[in-house]
Short mmCIF file of N, CA and C in Angstrom, two decimals:
data_model
loop_
_atom_site.label_atom_id
_atom_site.label_comp_id
_atom_site.label_asym_id
_atom_site.label_seq_id
_atom_site.Cartn_x
_atom_site.Cartn_y
_atom_site.Cartn_z
N MET A 1 -106.71 56.75 12.45
CA MET A 1 -105.32 56.91 12.85
C MET A 1 -104.93 55.86 13.89
N LYS A 2 -105.83 55.65 14.89
CA LYS A 2 -105.54 54.66 15.93
C LYS A 2 -105.45 53.26 15.34
N ALA A 3 -106.31 52.99 14.38
CA ALA A 3 -106.30 51.67 13.74
C ALA A 3 -105.00 51.45 12.97
N LEU A 4 -104.49 52.48 12.34
CA LEU A 4 -103.24 52.38 11.60
C LEU A 4 -102.07 52.13 12.54
N VAL A 5 -102.05 52.81 13.66
CA VAL A 5 -100.99 52.62 14.66
C VAL A 5 -101.06 51.21 15.23
N ALA A 6 -102.26 50.73 15.54
CA ALA A 6 -102.43 49.38 16.09
C ALA A 6 -102.02 48.33 15.07
N LEU A 7 -102.37 48.53 13.81
CA LEU A 7 -102.01 47.58 12.76
C LEU A 7 -100.49 47.55 12.56
N THR A 8 -99.87 48.71 12.56
CA THR A 8 -98.41 48.79 12.41
C THR A 8 -97.72 48.11 13.59
N ALA A 9 -98.19 48.37 14.79
CA ALA A 9 -97.60 47.74 15.97
C ALA A 9 -97.76 46.23 15.93
N ALA A 10 -98.90 45.75 15.49
CA ALA A 10 -99.14 44.31 15.40
C ALA A 10 -98.21 43.67 14.38
N MET A 11 -97.99 44.33 13.27
CA MET A 11 -97.10 43.79 12.24
C MET A 11 -95.65 43.77 12.73
N LEU A 12 -95.23 44.83 13.41
CA LEU A 12 -93.87 44.87 13.95
C LEU A 12 -93.66 43.79 15.00
N LEU A 13 -94.65 43.60 15.87
CA LEU A 13 -94.55 42.58 16.91
C LEU A 13 -94.51 41.19 16.31
N ALA A 14 -95.30 40.94 15.29
CA ALA A 14 -95.31 39.63 14.65
C ALA A 14 -93.98 39.35 13.95
N GLY A 15 -93.36 40.36 13.45
CA GLY A 15 -92.09 40.20 12.74
C GLY A 15 -90.89 40.00 13.65
N CYS A 16 -91.02 40.25 14.94
CA CYS A 16 -89.87 40.15 15.83
C CYS A 16 -89.65 38.73 16.33
N GLY A 17 -90.57 37.82 16.07
CA GLY A 17 -90.39 36.43 16.47
C GLY A 17 -90.94 36.09 17.84
N LEU A 18 -91.52 37.04 18.55
CA LEU A 18 -92.12 36.74 19.85
C LEU A 18 -93.37 35.92 19.66
N GLN A 19 -93.52 34.91 20.50
CA GLN A 19 -94.71 34.07 20.45
C GLN A 19 -95.25 33.91 21.86
N PRO A 20 -96.56 33.89 22.02
CA PRO A 20 -97.12 33.67 23.35
C PRO A 20 -96.75 32.27 23.86
N MET A 21 -96.30 32.19 25.10
CA MET A 21 -95.88 30.91 25.66
C MET A 21 -97.05 29.96 25.79
N TYR A 22 -98.21 30.49 26.14
CA TYR A 22 -99.37 29.63 26.38
C TYR A 22 -100.37 29.68 25.24
N ALA A 23 -99.90 29.94 24.03
CA ALA A 23 -100.80 29.95 22.88
C ALA A 23 -101.44 28.57 22.76
N GLY A 24 -102.74 28.53 22.68
CA GLY A 24 -103.45 27.25 22.63
C GLY A 24 -104.09 26.91 23.96
N GLY A 25 -103.92 27.76 24.96
CA GLY A 25 -104.53 27.55 26.27
C GLY A 25 -104.04 26.30 26.95
N GLY A 26 -104.96 25.52 27.50
CA GLY A 26 -104.62 24.31 28.24
C GLY A 26 -104.07 23.19 27.36
N ASN A 27 -104.26 23.32 26.04
CA ASN A 27 -103.75 22.31 25.13
C ASN A 27 -102.35 22.63 24.61
N ALA A 28 -101.80 23.78 24.99
CA ALA A 28 -100.47 24.17 24.53
C ALA A 28 -99.43 23.21 25.09
N ALA A 29 -98.32 23.08 24.37
CA ALA A 29 -97.26 22.16 24.79
C ALA A 29 -96.72 22.54 26.17
N VAL A 30 -96.55 23.84 26.42
CA VAL A 30 -96.03 24.28 27.71
C VAL A 30 -97.02 23.96 28.83
N ALA A 31 -98.29 24.22 28.60
CA ALA A 31 -99.31 23.93 29.62
C ALA A 31 -99.38 22.44 29.90
N GLN A 32 -99.29 21.61 28.86
CA GLN A 32 -99.30 20.16 29.05
C GLN A 32 -98.05 19.71 29.81
N GLY A 33 -96.91 20.32 29.48
CA GLY A 33 -95.67 19.98 30.19
C GLY A 33 -95.73 20.36 31.65
N LEU A 34 -96.27 21.53 31.94
CA LEU A 34 -96.38 21.97 33.34
C LEU A 34 -97.35 21.08 34.12
N ALA A 35 -98.40 20.62 33.45
CA ALA A 35 -99.37 19.76 34.13
C ALA A 35 -98.77 18.39 34.45
N ALA A 36 -97.69 18.03 33.77
CA ALA A 36 -97.04 16.74 34.00
C ALA A 36 -95.88 16.83 34.98
N VAL A 37 -95.81 17.93 35.73
CA VAL A 37 -94.75 18.11 36.73
C VAL A 37 -95.32 17.74 38.10
N GLN A 38 -94.65 16.81 38.77
CA GLN A 38 -95.02 16.40 40.13
C GLN A 38 -94.11 17.17 41.09
N VAL A 39 -94.69 17.79 42.09
CA VAL A 39 -93.91 18.57 43.06
C VAL A 39 -93.67 17.72 44.30
N SER A 40 -92.41 17.51 44.62
CA SER A 40 -92.05 16.75 45.82
C SER A 40 -92.38 17.56 47.06
N ALA A 41 -92.49 16.85 48.19
CA ALA A 41 -92.73 17.53 49.47
C ALA A 41 -91.52 18.39 49.81
N ILE A 42 -91.78 19.53 50.45
CA ILE A 42 -90.73 20.46 50.85
C ILE A 42 -90.86 20.67 52.36
N GLU A 43 -89.74 20.63 53.06
CA GLU A 43 -89.74 20.72 54.52
C GLU A 43 -90.20 22.09 55.04
N GLY A 44 -90.84 22.07 56.19
CA GLY A 44 -91.16 23.28 56.94
C GLY A 44 -92.38 24.03 56.47
N ARG A 45 -92.70 25.08 57.24
CA ARG A 45 -93.86 25.92 56.91
C ARG A 45 -93.64 26.64 55.58
N ALA A 46 -92.43 27.17 55.39
CA ALA A 46 -92.12 27.83 54.12
C ALA A 46 -92.24 26.84 52.97
N GLY A 47 -91.81 25.62 53.19
CA GLY A 47 -91.90 24.58 52.18
C GLY A 47 -93.34 24.26 51.83
N TRP A 48 -94.18 24.20 52.85
CA TRP A 48 -95.60 23.94 52.62
C TRP A 48 -96.21 25.05 51.78
N LEU A 49 -95.87 26.31 52.11
CA LEU A 49 -96.40 27.45 51.36
C LEU A 49 -95.91 27.44 49.91
N VAL A 50 -94.62 27.19 49.72
CA VAL A 50 -94.05 27.18 48.37
C VAL A 50 -94.65 26.03 47.56
N ARG A 51 -94.75 24.86 48.16
CA ARG A 51 -95.30 23.70 47.43
C ARG A 51 -96.74 23.97 46.99
N ASN A 52 -97.56 24.51 47.89
CA ASN A 52 -98.95 24.82 47.53
C ASN A 52 -99.01 25.85 46.40
N ALA A 53 -98.15 26.86 46.46
CA ALA A 53 -98.12 27.87 45.40
C ALA A 53 -97.66 27.24 44.08
N LEU A 54 -96.69 26.33 44.14
CA LEU A 54 -96.23 25.65 42.93
C LEU A 54 -97.34 24.81 42.32
N VAL A 55 -98.04 24.05 43.15
CA VAL A 55 -99.13 23.21 42.65
C VAL A 55 -100.21 24.07 42.01
N ASP A 56 -100.53 25.20 42.63
CA ASP A 56 -101.52 26.12 42.06
C ASP A 56 -101.06 26.67 40.72
N GLU A 57 -99.80 27.11 40.64
CA GLU A 57 -99.30 27.72 39.40
C GLU A 57 -99.10 26.71 38.28
N LEU A 58 -98.70 25.52 38.64
CA LEU A 58 -98.46 24.50 37.62
C LEU A 58 -99.76 23.94 37.06
N GLY A 59 -100.85 24.07 37.80
CA GLY A 59 -102.11 23.52 37.35
C GLY A 59 -102.18 22.02 37.58
N VAL A 60 -101.36 21.51 38.49
CA VAL A 60 -101.29 20.08 38.75
C VAL A 60 -102.59 19.57 39.34
N SER A 61 -103.20 20.36 40.21
CA SER A 61 -104.41 19.89 40.88
C SER A 61 -105.57 19.64 39.91
N GLY A 62 -105.57 20.33 38.77
CA GLY A 62 -106.65 20.15 37.81
C GLY A 62 -106.31 19.18 36.70
N ALA A 63 -105.12 18.58 36.75
CA ALA A 63 -104.67 17.70 35.67
C ALA A 63 -104.88 16.25 36.03
N LYS A 64 -106.11 15.84 36.07
CA LYS A 64 -106.43 14.45 36.40
C LYS A 64 -106.09 13.56 35.21
N GLY A 65 -105.51 12.43 35.51
CA GLY A 65 -105.19 11.47 34.46
C GLY A 65 -103.89 11.75 33.73
N VAL A 66 -103.17 12.82 34.09
CA VAL A 66 -101.90 13.13 33.45
C VAL A 66 -100.80 12.46 34.26
N ALA A 67 -100.08 11.55 33.64
CA ALA A 67 -98.98 10.86 34.33
C ALA A 67 -97.81 11.82 34.48
N PRO A 68 -97.20 11.85 35.66
CA PRO A 68 -96.07 12.76 35.85
C PRO A 68 -94.89 12.38 34.95
N LYS A 69 -94.41 13.36 34.22
CA LYS A 69 -93.24 13.16 33.37
C LYS A 69 -92.00 13.74 34.03
N TYR A 70 -92.21 14.74 34.88
CA TYR A 70 -91.11 15.40 35.57
C TYR A 70 -91.40 15.45 37.06
N ARG A 71 -90.34 15.54 37.85
CA ARG A 71 -90.45 15.72 39.29
C ARG A 71 -89.68 16.99 39.63
N LEU A 72 -90.28 17.84 40.43
CA LEU A 72 -89.64 19.08 40.85
C LEU A 72 -89.22 18.94 42.31
N ASP A 73 -87.90 18.93 42.55
CA ASP A 73 -87.35 18.85 43.89
C ASP A 73 -86.87 20.24 44.30
N VAL A 74 -87.30 20.69 45.48
CA VAL A 74 -86.98 22.03 45.94
C VAL A 74 -86.41 21.97 47.35
N ARG A 75 -85.31 22.68 47.57
CA ARG A 75 -84.75 22.86 48.92
C ARG A 75 -84.75 24.35 49.22
N LEU A 76 -85.25 24.70 50.40
CA LEU A 76 -85.39 26.11 50.77
C LEU A 76 -84.42 26.51 51.86
N ASP A 77 -84.07 27.79 51.83
CA ASP A 77 -83.30 28.42 52.89
C ASP A 77 -84.08 29.67 53.29
N ASP A 78 -84.67 29.63 54.48
CA ASP A 78 -85.50 30.73 54.98
C ASP A 78 -84.76 31.37 56.14
N LYS A 79 -84.42 32.65 56.02
CA LYS A 79 -83.68 33.35 57.07
C LYS A 79 -84.41 34.62 57.47
N LEU A 80 -84.36 34.89 58.76
CA LEU A 80 -84.90 36.12 59.31
C LEU A 80 -83.78 36.78 60.10
N GLU A 81 -83.32 37.93 59.64
CA GLU A 81 -82.18 38.61 60.26
C GLU A 81 -82.62 39.97 60.80
N SER A 82 -82.11 40.29 61.95
CA SER A 82 -82.39 41.59 62.56
C SER A 82 -81.26 42.56 62.23
N PHE A 83 -81.63 43.78 61.97
CA PHE A 83 -80.63 44.84 61.79
C PHE A 83 -81.28 46.17 62.13
N ALA A 84 -80.59 47.23 61.92
CA ALA A 84 -81.09 48.57 62.25
C ALA A 84 -81.38 48.69 63.74
N LEU A 85 -80.33 48.55 64.53
CA LEU A 85 -80.49 48.70 65.97
C LEU A 85 -80.82 50.14 66.33
N LEU A 86 -81.72 50.28 67.28
CA LEU A 86 -82.12 51.60 67.76
C LEU A 86 -81.25 51.99 68.94
N ARG A 87 -81.42 53.20 69.43
CA ARG A 87 -80.61 53.70 70.55
C ARG A 87 -80.71 52.83 71.80
N ASP A 88 -81.87 52.23 72.01
CA ASP A 88 -82.07 51.42 73.21
C ASP A 88 -81.70 49.95 72.98
N ASP A 89 -80.90 49.68 71.94
CA ASP A 89 -80.43 48.33 71.60
C ASP A 89 -81.56 47.36 71.22
N THR A 90 -82.64 47.88 70.71
CA THR A 90 -83.70 47.02 70.19
C THR A 90 -83.63 47.04 68.67
N THR A 91 -84.20 46.04 68.08
CA THR A 91 -84.20 45.93 66.63
C THR A 91 -85.29 46.81 66.04
N GLY A 92 -84.94 47.55 65.00
CA GLY A 92 -85.92 48.41 64.35
C GLY A 92 -86.40 47.86 63.03
N ARG A 93 -85.63 46.92 62.49
CA ARG A 93 -85.98 46.39 61.17
C ARG A 93 -85.46 44.96 61.05
N GLU A 94 -86.17 44.16 60.27
CA GLU A 94 -85.76 42.79 60.00
C GLU A 94 -85.77 42.57 58.49
N ARG A 95 -84.96 41.63 58.07
CA ARG A 95 -84.96 41.24 56.66
C ARG A 95 -85.20 39.74 56.59
N ARG A 96 -86.22 39.37 55.84
CA ARG A 96 -86.52 37.95 55.65
C ARG A 96 -86.15 37.58 54.22
N THR A 97 -85.37 36.52 54.08
CA THR A 97 -84.98 36.04 52.76
C THR A 97 -85.43 34.60 52.59
N LEU A 98 -85.88 34.30 51.40
CA LEU A 98 -86.29 32.94 51.06
C LEU A 98 -85.59 32.59 49.75
N ARG A 99 -84.71 31.60 49.81
CA ARG A 99 -83.97 31.15 48.65
C ARG A 99 -84.33 29.70 48.36
N ALA A 100 -84.48 29.38 47.10
CA ALA A 100 -84.84 28.02 46.70
C ALA A 100 -83.82 27.51 45.68
N ARG A 101 -83.34 26.32 45.92
CA ARG A 101 -82.56 25.61 44.90
C ARG A 101 -83.47 24.50 44.42
N TYR A 102 -83.68 24.43 43.13
CA TYR A 102 -84.63 23.45 42.61
C TYR A 102 -84.05 22.72 41.41
N GLN A 103 -84.53 21.49 41.26
CA GLN A 103 -84.14 20.66 40.14
C GLN A 103 -85.39 20.07 39.51
N LEU A 104 -85.44 20.12 38.19
CA LEU A 104 -86.49 19.46 37.44
C LEU A 104 -85.89 18.17 36.91
N VAL A 105 -86.46 17.05 37.33
CA VAL A 105 -85.90 15.74 37.01
C VAL A 105 -86.86 14.99 36.10
N ASP A 106 -86.33 14.42 35.01
CA ASP A 106 -87.11 13.57 34.13
C ASP A 106 -87.37 12.26 34.86
N VAL A 107 -88.63 11.93 35.10
CA VAL A 107 -88.99 10.75 35.89
C VAL A 107 -88.53 9.47 35.19
N GLY A 108 -88.64 9.41 33.88
CA GLY A 108 -88.29 8.21 33.13
C GLY A 108 -86.81 7.88 33.18
N SER A 109 -85.97 8.89 32.96
CA SER A 109 -84.53 8.64 32.87
C SER A 109 -83.77 9.01 34.14
N GLY A 110 -84.37 9.83 34.98
CA GLY A 110 -83.68 10.30 36.18
C GLY A 110 -82.71 11.44 35.91
N ALA A 111 -82.69 11.92 34.68
CA ALA A 111 -81.78 13.01 34.30
C ALA A 111 -82.31 14.35 34.83
N VAL A 112 -81.38 15.18 35.28
CA VAL A 112 -81.73 16.53 35.73
C VAL A 112 -81.86 17.41 34.50
N VAL A 113 -83.07 17.91 34.27
CA VAL A 113 -83.36 18.73 33.11
C VAL A 113 -83.05 20.20 33.39
N LEU A 114 -83.24 20.61 34.63
CA LEU A 114 -83.02 22.00 35.03
C LEU A 114 -82.53 22.02 36.46
N ASP A 115 -81.47 22.77 36.72
CA ASP A 115 -80.93 22.94 38.06
C ASP A 115 -80.70 24.44 38.23
N ALA A 116 -81.48 25.08 39.07
CA ALA A 116 -81.42 26.54 39.18
C ALA A 116 -81.81 27.00 40.58
N THR A 117 -81.76 28.30 40.78
CA THR A 117 -82.14 28.90 42.06
C THR A 117 -83.13 30.04 41.82
N ALA A 118 -83.88 30.34 42.84
CA ALA A 118 -84.80 31.48 42.82
C ALA A 118 -84.85 32.04 44.24
N GLY A 119 -85.14 33.30 44.36
CA GLY A 119 -85.19 33.88 45.69
C GLY A 119 -86.03 35.13 45.74
N SER A 120 -86.31 35.50 46.97
CA SER A 120 -87.09 36.70 47.23
C SER A 120 -86.73 37.20 48.63
N ASP A 121 -86.86 38.49 48.86
CA ASP A 121 -86.63 39.00 50.21
C ASP A 121 -87.59 40.14 50.51
N ALA A 122 -87.71 40.42 51.81
CA ALA A 122 -88.63 41.46 52.25
C ALA A 122 -88.08 42.14 53.49
N GLY A 123 -88.32 43.42 53.58
CA GLY A 123 -87.97 44.17 54.77
C GLY A 123 -89.19 44.30 55.66
N ILE A 124 -88.97 44.16 56.97
CA ILE A 124 -90.08 44.18 57.92
C ILE A 124 -89.76 45.19 59.02
N ASP A 125 -90.69 46.10 59.29
CA ASP A 125 -90.54 47.03 60.41
C ASP A 125 -90.90 46.32 61.70
N VAL A 126 -90.04 46.44 62.69
CA VAL A 126 -90.33 45.87 64.00
C VAL A 126 -90.99 46.98 64.82
N VAL A 127 -92.21 46.72 65.25
CA VAL A 127 -92.98 47.72 66.00
C VAL A 127 -93.14 47.27 67.44
N SER A 128 -93.74 48.10 68.25
CA SER A 128 -93.86 47.80 69.69
C SER A 128 -94.79 46.62 69.96
N SER A 129 -95.69 46.32 69.04
CA SER A 129 -96.61 45.21 69.21
C SER A 129 -95.97 43.93 68.65
N ASP A 130 -95.74 42.95 69.52
CA ASP A 130 -95.18 41.67 69.06
C ASP A 130 -96.10 41.00 68.06
N TYR A 131 -97.40 41.08 68.31
CA TYR A 131 -98.38 40.47 67.41
C TYR A 131 -98.26 41.06 66.01
N ALA A 132 -98.15 42.38 65.91
CA ALA A 132 -98.06 43.02 64.60
C ALA A 132 -96.77 42.62 63.89
N THR A 133 -95.68 42.50 64.61
CA THR A 133 -94.41 42.10 64.02
C THR A 133 -94.48 40.67 63.51
N ILE A 134 -95.04 39.77 64.30
CA ILE A 134 -95.17 38.37 63.89
C ILE A 134 -96.09 38.26 62.68
N ALA A 135 -97.18 39.01 62.69
CA ALA A 135 -98.10 39.01 61.54
C ALA A 135 -97.39 39.50 60.28
N ALA A 136 -96.56 40.54 60.42
CA ALA A 136 -95.81 41.06 59.28
C ALA A 136 -94.81 40.03 58.76
N GLU A 137 -94.15 39.32 59.69
CA GLU A 137 -93.21 38.27 59.29
C GLU A 137 -93.91 37.16 58.52
N GLN A 138 -95.08 36.74 58.99
CA GLN A 138 -95.83 35.67 58.33
C GLN A 138 -96.36 36.11 56.97
N THR A 139 -96.84 37.34 56.90
CA THR A 139 -97.33 37.86 55.62
C THR A 139 -96.20 37.96 54.62
N ALA A 140 -95.04 38.40 55.08
CA ALA A 140 -93.87 38.47 54.19
C ALA A 140 -93.52 37.08 53.67
N LEU A 141 -93.55 36.07 54.54
CA LEU A 141 -93.24 34.70 54.12
C LEU A 141 -94.25 34.20 53.09
N GLU A 142 -95.53 34.46 53.31
CA GLU A 142 -96.56 34.04 52.36
C GLU A 142 -96.36 34.69 51.00
N ASN A 143 -96.07 35.99 50.99
CA ASN A 143 -95.85 36.70 49.73
C ASN A 143 -94.59 36.22 49.03
N MET A 144 -93.53 35.98 49.79
CA MET A 144 -92.28 35.51 49.19
C MET A 144 -92.44 34.10 48.64
N ALA A 145 -93.22 33.25 49.31
CA ALA A 145 -93.46 31.89 48.82
C ALA A 145 -94.14 31.93 47.45
N LYS A 146 -95.12 32.81 47.29
CA LYS A 146 -95.80 32.96 46.00
C LYS A 146 -94.84 33.49 44.94
N ASP A 147 -94.01 34.44 45.33
CA ASP A 147 -93.05 35.03 44.39
C ASP A 147 -92.03 33.99 43.93
N VAL A 148 -91.47 33.23 44.87
CA VAL A 148 -90.49 32.20 44.53
C VAL A 148 -91.14 31.13 43.65
N ALA A 149 -92.35 30.71 43.98
CA ALA A 149 -93.04 29.71 43.17
C ALA A 149 -93.27 30.23 41.76
N SER A 150 -93.65 31.48 41.62
CA SER A 150 -93.88 32.06 40.30
C SER A 150 -92.59 32.09 39.49
N ARG A 151 -91.48 32.43 40.13
CA ARG A 151 -90.18 32.45 39.44
C ARG A 151 -89.80 31.04 38.98
N ILE A 152 -90.03 30.06 39.85
CA ILE A 152 -89.70 28.67 39.51
C ILE A 152 -90.53 28.20 38.33
N VAL A 153 -91.83 28.44 38.37
CA VAL A 153 -92.72 27.99 37.30
C VAL A 153 -92.36 28.67 35.98
N THR A 154 -92.02 29.94 36.02
CA THR A 154 -91.63 30.64 34.79
C THR A 154 -90.38 30.00 34.19
N ASN A 155 -89.39 29.71 35.03
CA ASN A 155 -88.16 29.11 34.54
C ASN A 155 -88.40 27.69 34.02
N VAL A 156 -89.25 26.93 34.71
CA VAL A 156 -89.58 25.58 34.26
C VAL A 156 -90.32 25.65 32.92
N ALA A 157 -91.24 26.59 32.78
CA ALA A 157 -91.97 26.74 31.52
C ALA A 157 -91.03 27.08 30.38
N LEU A 158 -90.07 27.96 30.64
CA LEU A 158 -89.09 28.30 29.61
C LEU A 158 -88.26 27.08 29.23
N ARG A 159 -87.88 26.29 30.21
CA ARG A 159 -87.10 25.08 29.93
C ARG A 159 -87.93 24.09 29.10
N LEU A 160 -89.17 23.90 29.48
CA LEU A 160 -90.01 22.97 28.74
C LEU A 160 -90.29 23.46 27.32
N ARG A 161 -90.29 24.75 27.16
CA ARG A 161 -90.48 25.33 25.84
C ARG A 161 -89.19 25.24 25.02
N GLY A 162 -88.06 25.16 25.71
CA GLY A 162 -86.78 25.05 25.03
C GLY A 162 -86.10 26.37 24.80
N ASP A 163 -86.48 27.41 25.57
CA ASP A 163 -85.92 28.74 25.35
C ASP A 163 -84.73 29.09 26.23
N THR A 164 -84.37 28.24 27.19
CA THR A 164 -83.26 28.59 28.07
C THR A 164 -82.05 27.76 27.70
N ASP A 165 -80.92 28.24 28.09
CA ASP A 165 -79.69 27.51 27.80
C ASP A 165 -79.04 27.01 29.08
N GLN A 166 -79.83 26.72 30.09
CA GLN A 166 -79.28 26.19 31.34
C GLN A 166 -79.23 24.69 31.28
#
């Protein structure tokens, strides 16, 4: 019975036109395209974190001998806002937002292939320990940098695959 259900599900899934993006592993067209993306330097600590996450996700560090075909330019907006004032006029909560505007540029022609935005935010409890609050702010930034980088790489992969209409 389980085999029949699995076989039916596999046939229905195959008939819907969905295809794995990375079919073929490292030799897939999308993986090769991502490996040919050069990530420009990004300003600030948040920029350093996002750039490192992008390089890790794109697989650029392991792509020796691959000439860059695209350049990824990223501008970040990192904000830390206080809200939720307590009775004693101290901050009880903070919100950190990280927004990225990015462009994928064809190195050969200079044409912008993709122009989009990605973002992430996090809520942070402000506690009596300054150290704990600063640590929470930094951890939130690290997590948001990975999230933003993942969103960017997904969108770039879709563009390289030809599935987006941006």
